[in-house]
Coordinates of C-alpha atoms (C1' of nucleotides) in Angstrom, one line a residue:
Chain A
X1 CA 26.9 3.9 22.1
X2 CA 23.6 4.3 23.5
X3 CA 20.2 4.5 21.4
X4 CA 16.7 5.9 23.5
X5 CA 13.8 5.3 22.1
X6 CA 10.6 7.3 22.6
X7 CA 7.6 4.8 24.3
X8 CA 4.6 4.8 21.8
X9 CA 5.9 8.3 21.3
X10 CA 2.6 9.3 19.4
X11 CA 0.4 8.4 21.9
X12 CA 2.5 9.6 24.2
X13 CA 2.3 13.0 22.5
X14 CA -1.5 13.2 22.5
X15 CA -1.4 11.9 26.5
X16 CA 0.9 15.0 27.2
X17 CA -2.1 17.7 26.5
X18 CA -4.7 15.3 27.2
X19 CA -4.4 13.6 30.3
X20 CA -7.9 12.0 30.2
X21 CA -5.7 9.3 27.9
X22 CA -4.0 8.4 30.7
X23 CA -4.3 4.3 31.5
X24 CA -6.8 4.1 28.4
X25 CA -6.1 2.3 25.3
X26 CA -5.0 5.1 22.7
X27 CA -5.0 4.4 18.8
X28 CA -3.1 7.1 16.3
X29 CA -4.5 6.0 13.2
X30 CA -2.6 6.8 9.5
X31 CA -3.5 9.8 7.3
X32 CA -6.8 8.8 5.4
X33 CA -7.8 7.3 9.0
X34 CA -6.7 4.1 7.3
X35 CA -4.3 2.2 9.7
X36 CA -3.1 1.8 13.1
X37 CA 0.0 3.4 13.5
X38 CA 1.0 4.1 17.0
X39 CA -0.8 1.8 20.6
X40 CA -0.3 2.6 23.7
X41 CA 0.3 -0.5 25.7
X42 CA -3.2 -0.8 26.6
X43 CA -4.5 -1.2 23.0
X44 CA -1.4 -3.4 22.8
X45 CA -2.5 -5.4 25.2
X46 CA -5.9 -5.3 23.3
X47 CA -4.2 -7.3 20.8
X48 CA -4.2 -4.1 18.2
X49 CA -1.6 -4.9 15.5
X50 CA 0.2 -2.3 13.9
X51 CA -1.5 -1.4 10.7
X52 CA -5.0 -2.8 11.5
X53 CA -7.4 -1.2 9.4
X54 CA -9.9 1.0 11.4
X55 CA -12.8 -0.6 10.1
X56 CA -11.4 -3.2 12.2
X57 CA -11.2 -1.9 15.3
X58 CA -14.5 -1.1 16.7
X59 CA -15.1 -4.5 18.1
X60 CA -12.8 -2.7 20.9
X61 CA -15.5 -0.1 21.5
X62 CA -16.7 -1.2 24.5
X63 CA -13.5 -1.3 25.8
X64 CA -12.8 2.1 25.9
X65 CA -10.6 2.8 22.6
X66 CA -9.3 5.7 21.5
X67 CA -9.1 6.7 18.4
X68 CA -7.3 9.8 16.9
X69 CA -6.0 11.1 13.7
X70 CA -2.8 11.7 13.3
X71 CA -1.5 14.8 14.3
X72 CA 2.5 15.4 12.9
X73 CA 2.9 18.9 13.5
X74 CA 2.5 17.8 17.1
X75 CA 4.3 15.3 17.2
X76 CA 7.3 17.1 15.1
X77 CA 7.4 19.9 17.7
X78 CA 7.5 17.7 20.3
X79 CA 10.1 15.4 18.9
X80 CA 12.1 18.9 18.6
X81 CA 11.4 19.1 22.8
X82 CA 13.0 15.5 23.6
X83 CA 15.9 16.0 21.1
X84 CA 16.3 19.3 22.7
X85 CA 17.1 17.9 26.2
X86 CA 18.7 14.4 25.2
X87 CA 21.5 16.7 23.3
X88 CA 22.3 18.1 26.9
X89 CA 23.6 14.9 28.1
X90 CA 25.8 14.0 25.1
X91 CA 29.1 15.7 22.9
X92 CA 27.2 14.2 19.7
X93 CA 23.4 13.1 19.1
X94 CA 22.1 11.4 15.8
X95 CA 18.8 12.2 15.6
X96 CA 17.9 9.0 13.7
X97 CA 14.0 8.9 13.8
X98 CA 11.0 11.0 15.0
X99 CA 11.6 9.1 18.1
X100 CA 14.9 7.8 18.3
X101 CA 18.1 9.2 18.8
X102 CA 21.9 8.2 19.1
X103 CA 24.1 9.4 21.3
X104 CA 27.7 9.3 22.3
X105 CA 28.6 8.1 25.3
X106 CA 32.6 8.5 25.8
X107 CA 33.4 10.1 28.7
X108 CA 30.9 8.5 31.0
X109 CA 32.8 5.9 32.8
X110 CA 31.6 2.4 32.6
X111 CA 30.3 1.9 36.0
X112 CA 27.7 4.8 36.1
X113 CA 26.2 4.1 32.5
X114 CA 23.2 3.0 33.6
X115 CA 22.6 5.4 36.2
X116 CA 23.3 8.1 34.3
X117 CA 20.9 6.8 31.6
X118 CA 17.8 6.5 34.3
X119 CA 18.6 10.2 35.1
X120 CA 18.3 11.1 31.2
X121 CA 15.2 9.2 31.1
X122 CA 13.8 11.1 34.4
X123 CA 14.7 14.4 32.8
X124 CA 13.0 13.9 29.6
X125 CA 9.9 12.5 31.3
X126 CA 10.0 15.5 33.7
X127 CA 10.8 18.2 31.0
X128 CA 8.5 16.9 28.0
X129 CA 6.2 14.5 29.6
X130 CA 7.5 12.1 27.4
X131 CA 8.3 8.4 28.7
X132 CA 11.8 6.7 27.0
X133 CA 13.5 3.7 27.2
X134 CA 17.5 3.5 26.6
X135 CA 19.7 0.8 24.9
X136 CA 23.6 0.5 25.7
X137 CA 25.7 -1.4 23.4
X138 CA 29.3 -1.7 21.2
X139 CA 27.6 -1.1 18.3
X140 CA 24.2 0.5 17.0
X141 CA 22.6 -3.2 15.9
X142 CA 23.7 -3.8 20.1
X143 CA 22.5 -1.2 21.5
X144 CA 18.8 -1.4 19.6
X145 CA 18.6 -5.2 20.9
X146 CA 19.4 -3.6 24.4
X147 CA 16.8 -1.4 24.2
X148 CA 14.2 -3.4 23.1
X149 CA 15.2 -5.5 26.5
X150 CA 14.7 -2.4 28.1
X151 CA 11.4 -2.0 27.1
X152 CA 10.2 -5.4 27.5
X153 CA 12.1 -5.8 31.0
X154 CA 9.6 -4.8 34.1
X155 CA 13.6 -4.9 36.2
X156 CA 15.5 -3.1 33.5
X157 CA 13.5 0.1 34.5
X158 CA 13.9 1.8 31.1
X159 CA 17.7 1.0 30.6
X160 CA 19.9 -1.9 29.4
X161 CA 23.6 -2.0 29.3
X162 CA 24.9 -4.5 27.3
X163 CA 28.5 -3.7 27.8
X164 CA 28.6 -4.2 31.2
X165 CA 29.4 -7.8 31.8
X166 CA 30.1 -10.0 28.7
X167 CA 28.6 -12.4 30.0
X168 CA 25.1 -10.9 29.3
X169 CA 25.5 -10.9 25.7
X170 CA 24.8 -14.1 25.1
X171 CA 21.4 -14.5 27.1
X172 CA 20.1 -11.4 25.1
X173 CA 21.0 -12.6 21.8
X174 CA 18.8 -15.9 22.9
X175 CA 16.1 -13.9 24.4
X176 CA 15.8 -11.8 21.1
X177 CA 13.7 -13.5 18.0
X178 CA 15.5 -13.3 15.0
X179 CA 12.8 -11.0 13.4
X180 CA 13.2 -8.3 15.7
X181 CA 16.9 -7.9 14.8
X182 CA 17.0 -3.8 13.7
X183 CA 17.6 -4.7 9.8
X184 CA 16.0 -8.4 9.9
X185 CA 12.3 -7.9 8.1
X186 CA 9.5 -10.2 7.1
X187 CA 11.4 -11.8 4.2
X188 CA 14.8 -11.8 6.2
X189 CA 12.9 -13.2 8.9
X190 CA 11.4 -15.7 6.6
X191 CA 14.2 -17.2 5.2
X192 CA 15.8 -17.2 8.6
X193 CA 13.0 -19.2 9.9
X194 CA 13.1 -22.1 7.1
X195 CA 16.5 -22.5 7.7
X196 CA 16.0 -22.8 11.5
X197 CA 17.6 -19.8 12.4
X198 CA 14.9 -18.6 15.6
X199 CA 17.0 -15.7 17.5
X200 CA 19.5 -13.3 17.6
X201 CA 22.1 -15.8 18.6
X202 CA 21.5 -18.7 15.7
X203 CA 22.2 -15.4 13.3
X204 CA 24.8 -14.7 15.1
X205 CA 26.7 -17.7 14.4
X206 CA 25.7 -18.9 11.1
X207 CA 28.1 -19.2 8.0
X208 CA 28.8 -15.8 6.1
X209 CA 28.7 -17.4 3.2
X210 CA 24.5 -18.5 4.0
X211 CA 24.1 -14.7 5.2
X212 CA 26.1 -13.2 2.1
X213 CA 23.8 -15.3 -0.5
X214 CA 20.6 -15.3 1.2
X215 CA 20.3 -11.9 3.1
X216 CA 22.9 -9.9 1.0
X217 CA 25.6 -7.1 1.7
X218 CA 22.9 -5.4 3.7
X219 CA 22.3 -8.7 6.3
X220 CA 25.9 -9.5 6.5
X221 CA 26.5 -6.0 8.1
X222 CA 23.5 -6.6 10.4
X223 CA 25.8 -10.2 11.3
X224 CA 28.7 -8.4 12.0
X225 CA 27.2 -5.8 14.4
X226 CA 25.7 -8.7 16.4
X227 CA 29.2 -10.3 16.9
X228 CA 30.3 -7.0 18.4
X229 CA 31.8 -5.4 15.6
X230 CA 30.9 -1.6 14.6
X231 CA 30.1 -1.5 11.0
X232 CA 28.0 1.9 11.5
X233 CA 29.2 4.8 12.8
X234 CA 27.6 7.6 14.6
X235 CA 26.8 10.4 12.0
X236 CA 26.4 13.3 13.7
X237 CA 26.1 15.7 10.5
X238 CA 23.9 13.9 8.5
X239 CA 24.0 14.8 4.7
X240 CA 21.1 16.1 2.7
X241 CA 18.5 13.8 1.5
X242 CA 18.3 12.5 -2.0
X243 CA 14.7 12.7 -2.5
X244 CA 11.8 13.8 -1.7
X245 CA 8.3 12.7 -1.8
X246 CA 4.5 13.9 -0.9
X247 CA 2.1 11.7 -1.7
X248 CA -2.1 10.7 -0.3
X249 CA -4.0 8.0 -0.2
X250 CA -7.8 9.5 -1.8
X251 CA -10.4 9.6 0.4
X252 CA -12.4 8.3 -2.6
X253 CA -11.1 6.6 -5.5
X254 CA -11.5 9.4 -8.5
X255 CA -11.6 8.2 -13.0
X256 CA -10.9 11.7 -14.1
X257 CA -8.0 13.2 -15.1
X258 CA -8.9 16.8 -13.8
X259 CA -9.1 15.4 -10.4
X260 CA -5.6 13.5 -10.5
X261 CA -4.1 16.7 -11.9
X262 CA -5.6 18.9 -9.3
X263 CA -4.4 16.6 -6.3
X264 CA -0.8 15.8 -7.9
X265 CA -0.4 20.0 -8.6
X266 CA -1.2 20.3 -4.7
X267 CA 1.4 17.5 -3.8
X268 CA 4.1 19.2 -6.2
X269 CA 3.4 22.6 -4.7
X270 CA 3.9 20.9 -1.1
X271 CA 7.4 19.3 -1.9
X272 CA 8.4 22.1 -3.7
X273 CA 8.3 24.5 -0.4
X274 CA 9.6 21.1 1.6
X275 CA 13.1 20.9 -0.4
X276 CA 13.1 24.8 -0.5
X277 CA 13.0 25.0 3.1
X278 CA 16.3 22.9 3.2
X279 CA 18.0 24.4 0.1
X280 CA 17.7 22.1 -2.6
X281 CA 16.7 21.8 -5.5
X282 CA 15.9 19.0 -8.0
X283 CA 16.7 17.5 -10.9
X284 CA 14.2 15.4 -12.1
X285 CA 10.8 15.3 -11.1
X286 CA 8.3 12.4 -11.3
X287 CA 4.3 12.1 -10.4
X288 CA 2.4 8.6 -10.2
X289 CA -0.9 7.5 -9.6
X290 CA -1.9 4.3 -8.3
X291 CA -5.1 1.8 -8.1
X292 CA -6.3 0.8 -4.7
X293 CA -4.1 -2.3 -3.7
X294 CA -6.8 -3.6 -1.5
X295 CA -9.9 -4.2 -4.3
X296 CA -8.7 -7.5 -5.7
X297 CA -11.8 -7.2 -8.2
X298 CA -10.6 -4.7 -10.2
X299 CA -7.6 -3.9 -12.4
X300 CA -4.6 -2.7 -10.9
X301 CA -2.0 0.0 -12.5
X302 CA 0.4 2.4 -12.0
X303 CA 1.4 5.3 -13.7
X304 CA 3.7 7.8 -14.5
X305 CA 7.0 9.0 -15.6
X306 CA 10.2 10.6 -14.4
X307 CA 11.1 13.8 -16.2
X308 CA 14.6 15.8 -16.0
X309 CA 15.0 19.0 -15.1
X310 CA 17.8 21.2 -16.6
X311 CA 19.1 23.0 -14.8
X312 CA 17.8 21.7 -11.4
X313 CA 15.5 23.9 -9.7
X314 CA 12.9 24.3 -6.8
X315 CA 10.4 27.2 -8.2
X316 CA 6.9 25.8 -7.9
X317 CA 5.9 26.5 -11.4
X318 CA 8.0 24.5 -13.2
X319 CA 7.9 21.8 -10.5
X320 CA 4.2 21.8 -11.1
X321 CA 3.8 21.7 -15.1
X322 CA 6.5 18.9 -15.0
X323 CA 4.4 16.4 -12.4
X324 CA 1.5 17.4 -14.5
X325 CA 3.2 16.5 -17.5
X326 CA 4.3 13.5 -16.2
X327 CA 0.5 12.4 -15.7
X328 CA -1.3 13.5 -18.7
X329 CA 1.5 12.1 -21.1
X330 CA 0.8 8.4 -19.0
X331 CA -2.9 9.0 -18.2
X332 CA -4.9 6.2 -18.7
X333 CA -8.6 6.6 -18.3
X334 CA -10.2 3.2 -17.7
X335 CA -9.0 2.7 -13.5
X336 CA -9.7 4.5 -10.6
X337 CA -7.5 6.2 -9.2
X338 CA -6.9 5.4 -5.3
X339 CA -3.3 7.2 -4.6
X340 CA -1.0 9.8 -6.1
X341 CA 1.8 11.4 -5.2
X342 CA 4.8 13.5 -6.7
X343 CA 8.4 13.0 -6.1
X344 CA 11.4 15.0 -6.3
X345 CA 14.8 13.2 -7.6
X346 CA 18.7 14.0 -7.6
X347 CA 18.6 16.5 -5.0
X348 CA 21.4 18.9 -5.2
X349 CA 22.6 22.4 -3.5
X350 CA 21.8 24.9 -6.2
X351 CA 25.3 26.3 -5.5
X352 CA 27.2 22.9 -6.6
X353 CA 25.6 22.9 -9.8
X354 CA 28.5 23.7 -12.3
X355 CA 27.7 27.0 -13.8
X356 CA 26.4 25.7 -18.0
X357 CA 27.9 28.1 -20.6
X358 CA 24.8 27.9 -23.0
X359 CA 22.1 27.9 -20.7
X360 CA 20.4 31.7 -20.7
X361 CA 21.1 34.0 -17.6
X362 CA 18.9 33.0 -14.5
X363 CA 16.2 35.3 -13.7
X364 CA 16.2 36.0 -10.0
X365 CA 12.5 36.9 -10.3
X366 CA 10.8 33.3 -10.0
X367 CA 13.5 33.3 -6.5
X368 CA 12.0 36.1 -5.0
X369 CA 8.5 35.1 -5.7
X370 CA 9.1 31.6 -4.3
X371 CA 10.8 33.7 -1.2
X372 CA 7.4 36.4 -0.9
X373 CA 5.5 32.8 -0.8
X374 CA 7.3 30.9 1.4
X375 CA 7.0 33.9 3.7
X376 CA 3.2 34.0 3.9
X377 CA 2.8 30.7 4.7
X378 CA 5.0 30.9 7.3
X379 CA 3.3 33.7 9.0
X380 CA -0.4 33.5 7.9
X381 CA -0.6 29.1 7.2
X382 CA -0.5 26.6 4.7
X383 CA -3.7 27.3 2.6
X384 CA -3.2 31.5 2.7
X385 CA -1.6 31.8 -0.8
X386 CA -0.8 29.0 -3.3
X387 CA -1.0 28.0 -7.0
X388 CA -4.3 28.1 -8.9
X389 CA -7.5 26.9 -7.6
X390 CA -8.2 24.0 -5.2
X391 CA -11.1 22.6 -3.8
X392 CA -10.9 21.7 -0.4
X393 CA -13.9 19.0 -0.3
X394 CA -12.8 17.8 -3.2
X395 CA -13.5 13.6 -3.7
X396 CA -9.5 12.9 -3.1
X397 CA -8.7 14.9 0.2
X398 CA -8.1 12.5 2.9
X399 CA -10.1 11.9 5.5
X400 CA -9.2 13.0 9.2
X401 CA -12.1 12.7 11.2
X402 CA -10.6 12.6 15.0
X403 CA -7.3 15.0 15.0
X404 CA -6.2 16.5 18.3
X405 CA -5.3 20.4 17.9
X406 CA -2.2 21.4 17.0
X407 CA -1.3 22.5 20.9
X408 CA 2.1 24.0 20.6
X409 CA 2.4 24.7 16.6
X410 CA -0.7 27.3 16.4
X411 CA -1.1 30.1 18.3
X412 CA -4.8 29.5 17.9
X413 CA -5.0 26.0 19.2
X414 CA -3.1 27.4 22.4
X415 CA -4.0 25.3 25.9
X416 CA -5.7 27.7 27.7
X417 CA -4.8 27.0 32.1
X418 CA -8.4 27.6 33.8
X419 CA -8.4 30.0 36.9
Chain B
dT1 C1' -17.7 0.1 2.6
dC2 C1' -13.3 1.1 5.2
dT3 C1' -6.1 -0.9 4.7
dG4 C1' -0.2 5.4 5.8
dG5 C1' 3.6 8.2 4.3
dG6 C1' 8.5 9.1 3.7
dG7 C1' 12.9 7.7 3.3
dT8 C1' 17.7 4.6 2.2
dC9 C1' 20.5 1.2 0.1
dC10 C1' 21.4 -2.8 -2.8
dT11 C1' 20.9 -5.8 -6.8
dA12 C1' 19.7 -7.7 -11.1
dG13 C1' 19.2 -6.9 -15.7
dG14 C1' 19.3 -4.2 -19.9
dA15 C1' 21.6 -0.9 -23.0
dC16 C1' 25.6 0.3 -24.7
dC17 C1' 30.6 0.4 -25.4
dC18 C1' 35.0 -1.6 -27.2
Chain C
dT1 C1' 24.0 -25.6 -36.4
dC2 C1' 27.6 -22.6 -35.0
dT3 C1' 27.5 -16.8 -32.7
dG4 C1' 33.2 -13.5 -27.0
dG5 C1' 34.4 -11.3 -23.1
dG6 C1' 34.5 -7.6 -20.3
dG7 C1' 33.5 -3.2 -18.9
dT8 C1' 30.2 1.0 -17.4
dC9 C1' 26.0 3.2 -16.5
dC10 C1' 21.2 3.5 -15.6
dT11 C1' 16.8 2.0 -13.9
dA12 C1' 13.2 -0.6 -11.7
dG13 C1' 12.2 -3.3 -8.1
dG14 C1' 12.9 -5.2 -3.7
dA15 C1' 14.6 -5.3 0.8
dC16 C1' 14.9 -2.6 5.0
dC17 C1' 13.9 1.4 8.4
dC18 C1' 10.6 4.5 11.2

DNA sequence: TCTGGGGTCCTAGGACCC
DNA sequence: TCTGGGGTCCTAGGACCC
């Protein structure tokens, strides 16, 4: 089993068309511009947590900080690039993450692993410009540990094998804090910590019965990994996803209905053409608005409501006058409104949906309009043709103040080679 | 002043049934 | 005052991941 990991992978990305980055501390910040999301090691080595607000950040100014906006179409396509060439080197890849992937490594005998995995990592660095790091283990819980080693290591030179020598299992499980076990979190952690359990290896060993009651079905699994046991399996063929959400933090906090509607019809039109795009369609739909989290001094709420839809469909009208439904049947007008978003439930293929003998004969005309749409988007871009009116300096948009273009995604944004 | 977005799975508790 | 036992299903919330 073998896991490679992307370096900082959005950084990365905005270094590959950009080489002015190079050796500087690089921030991607969250939509909105709210958060850190992505450091290079220099802003690492800044001391940059992930998630520190940007407010926060310009003490770092005068060292030379970089800030950007984030940029996913980018990074999607070039995401695409490195899963492109790691699926050369491997029978199966589970593409598990933007920027991770698992891949099957039967077939490559024992000895040459890591070898083999330094001339993956030179060819992905040589064909995308993007740096990785690989972990090798017996299971996936393994082979993550391994490749956080990797990382951390100066000697590994971006690959690990912890199958190698038995021996070496034990010194990594010591070497890695019990919080950065793939599947331990803050409250795992936690509870770990107060009853002295500080790496990898005290997990390791503890009772069952003290992981079972304390960090459930869930941590137990982790447990069993770590002692070498495969509880996960490589899933090459993932199935389709159960849900679906798009959803904004407002650039300004709005009090009116009109402008949640507006922003929650634009999110329900977006993940409408997202589960279209993969064949699916829903069978419930449900909107919510939230109050800003942050602003202790005022009241907090949340609304909204999940509504069915029978039969399940993914036609942007009805999509859209359910989510709106959802919020004016829930509105309450005395918060302000920081955050909405609209999410799409019970996900089914149209064509498993038994056929109902009472329901009335399906039109095919709202599937050919949702067909004429899709297809003018994809040629002419999101924004050409939609549903109703939208204001695009409306209070809610977010804010992206700093976004690199979109280098290999739009033809207009095109690196152009000077003579 | 300013704090992301999109997923999965599990669990506890309530509603309901006999 | 005393007031069963055992199922199933659904949902909200909490934990985790990137």
């Amino acid at each position: 089993m073998r896991w490679s990991t992307a370096e900082n992978f959005y950084a990365s990305c905005e270094r590959v068309f950009d080489p002015s980055l190079e050796r500087r501390p690089v921030v991607v910040l969250s939509g909105n511009d709210g958060c850190a999301i992505a450091r290079s090691a220099e802003a690492k080595a800044l001391g940059i947590e992930m998630g520190e607000p940007a407010f926060k950040l310009r003490r770092f100014e005068n060292d030379g900080l970089v800030l950007l906006s984030s940029n996913f179409p980018l990074y999607g396509d070039m995401s695409a690039r490195v899963m492109a060439v790691l699926a050369t080197f491997a029978p199966g890849i589970e593409v598990y993450s933007i920027d991770e992937a698992f891949l099957d490594v039967a077939g490559v005998p024992a000895a040459y692993l890591v070898s083999w995995a330094r001339c993956v990592r030179a060819t992905v660095r040589q064909w995308t410009g993007i740096p990785i790091s690989v972990g090798i283990g017996p299971t996936k819980t393994l082979a993550k540990l391994a490749n956080r080693l990797a990382k951390k290591s100066q000697k590994a030179n971006g690959a690990v094998d912890l199958t190698a020598d038995p021996a070496w299992l034990e010194p990594a499980l010591k070497r890695t804090p019990v919080g950065d076990v793939w599947g331990i979190g803050r409250q795992f952690a936690a509870k770990c910590g107060l009853a002295g359990i500080r790496s990898a290896w005290d997990l390791a060993q503890s009772p069952d019965g003290w992981i079972k009651k304390n960090l459930g079905a869930v941590g137990l699994r982790t447990v069993m990994e770590l002692r070498g046991f495969a509880v996960y399996e490589a899933d090459d063929f993932p199935g389709d996803r159960k849900s679906a959400c798009v959803s904004r933090t407002f650039g300004d906090a709005v009090d009116d209905l009109a402008s949640v509607k507006d922003a929650v019809a634009v999110f329900a039109e977006r993940c409408a053409a997202k589960i279209r795009k993969e064949g699916l369609a829903a069978g419930a739909v449900q909107a919510f608005a939230t109050t800003d989290r942050f602003r202790k001094d005022e009241p907090q709420a949340t609304i909204g409501l999940t509504l069915p839809l029978a039969p399940p469909t993914n036609a942007t009208p009805a999509i859209v006058s359910l989510a709106l439904r959802s919020i004016e049947r829930s509105w309450r007008p005395e918060f302000r409104w920081r955050k909405a978003g609209v999410l799409l439930l019970d996900l089914v293929r149209p064509e498993d949906i038994p056929a109902d003998l009472f329901a009335p004969p399906a039109s095919d005309r709202s599937e050919a309009l949702m067909q004429a749409v899709d297809g003018i988007v994809a040629r002419m871009g999101r924004g050409a043709i939609g549903f109703g009116h939208h204001d695009q300096n409306a209070t809610w948009r977010s804010r992206s103040a700093s976004r690199s273009p979109s280098w290999t995604t739009r033809w207009e944004d095109l690196p152009v080679a000077k003579a």
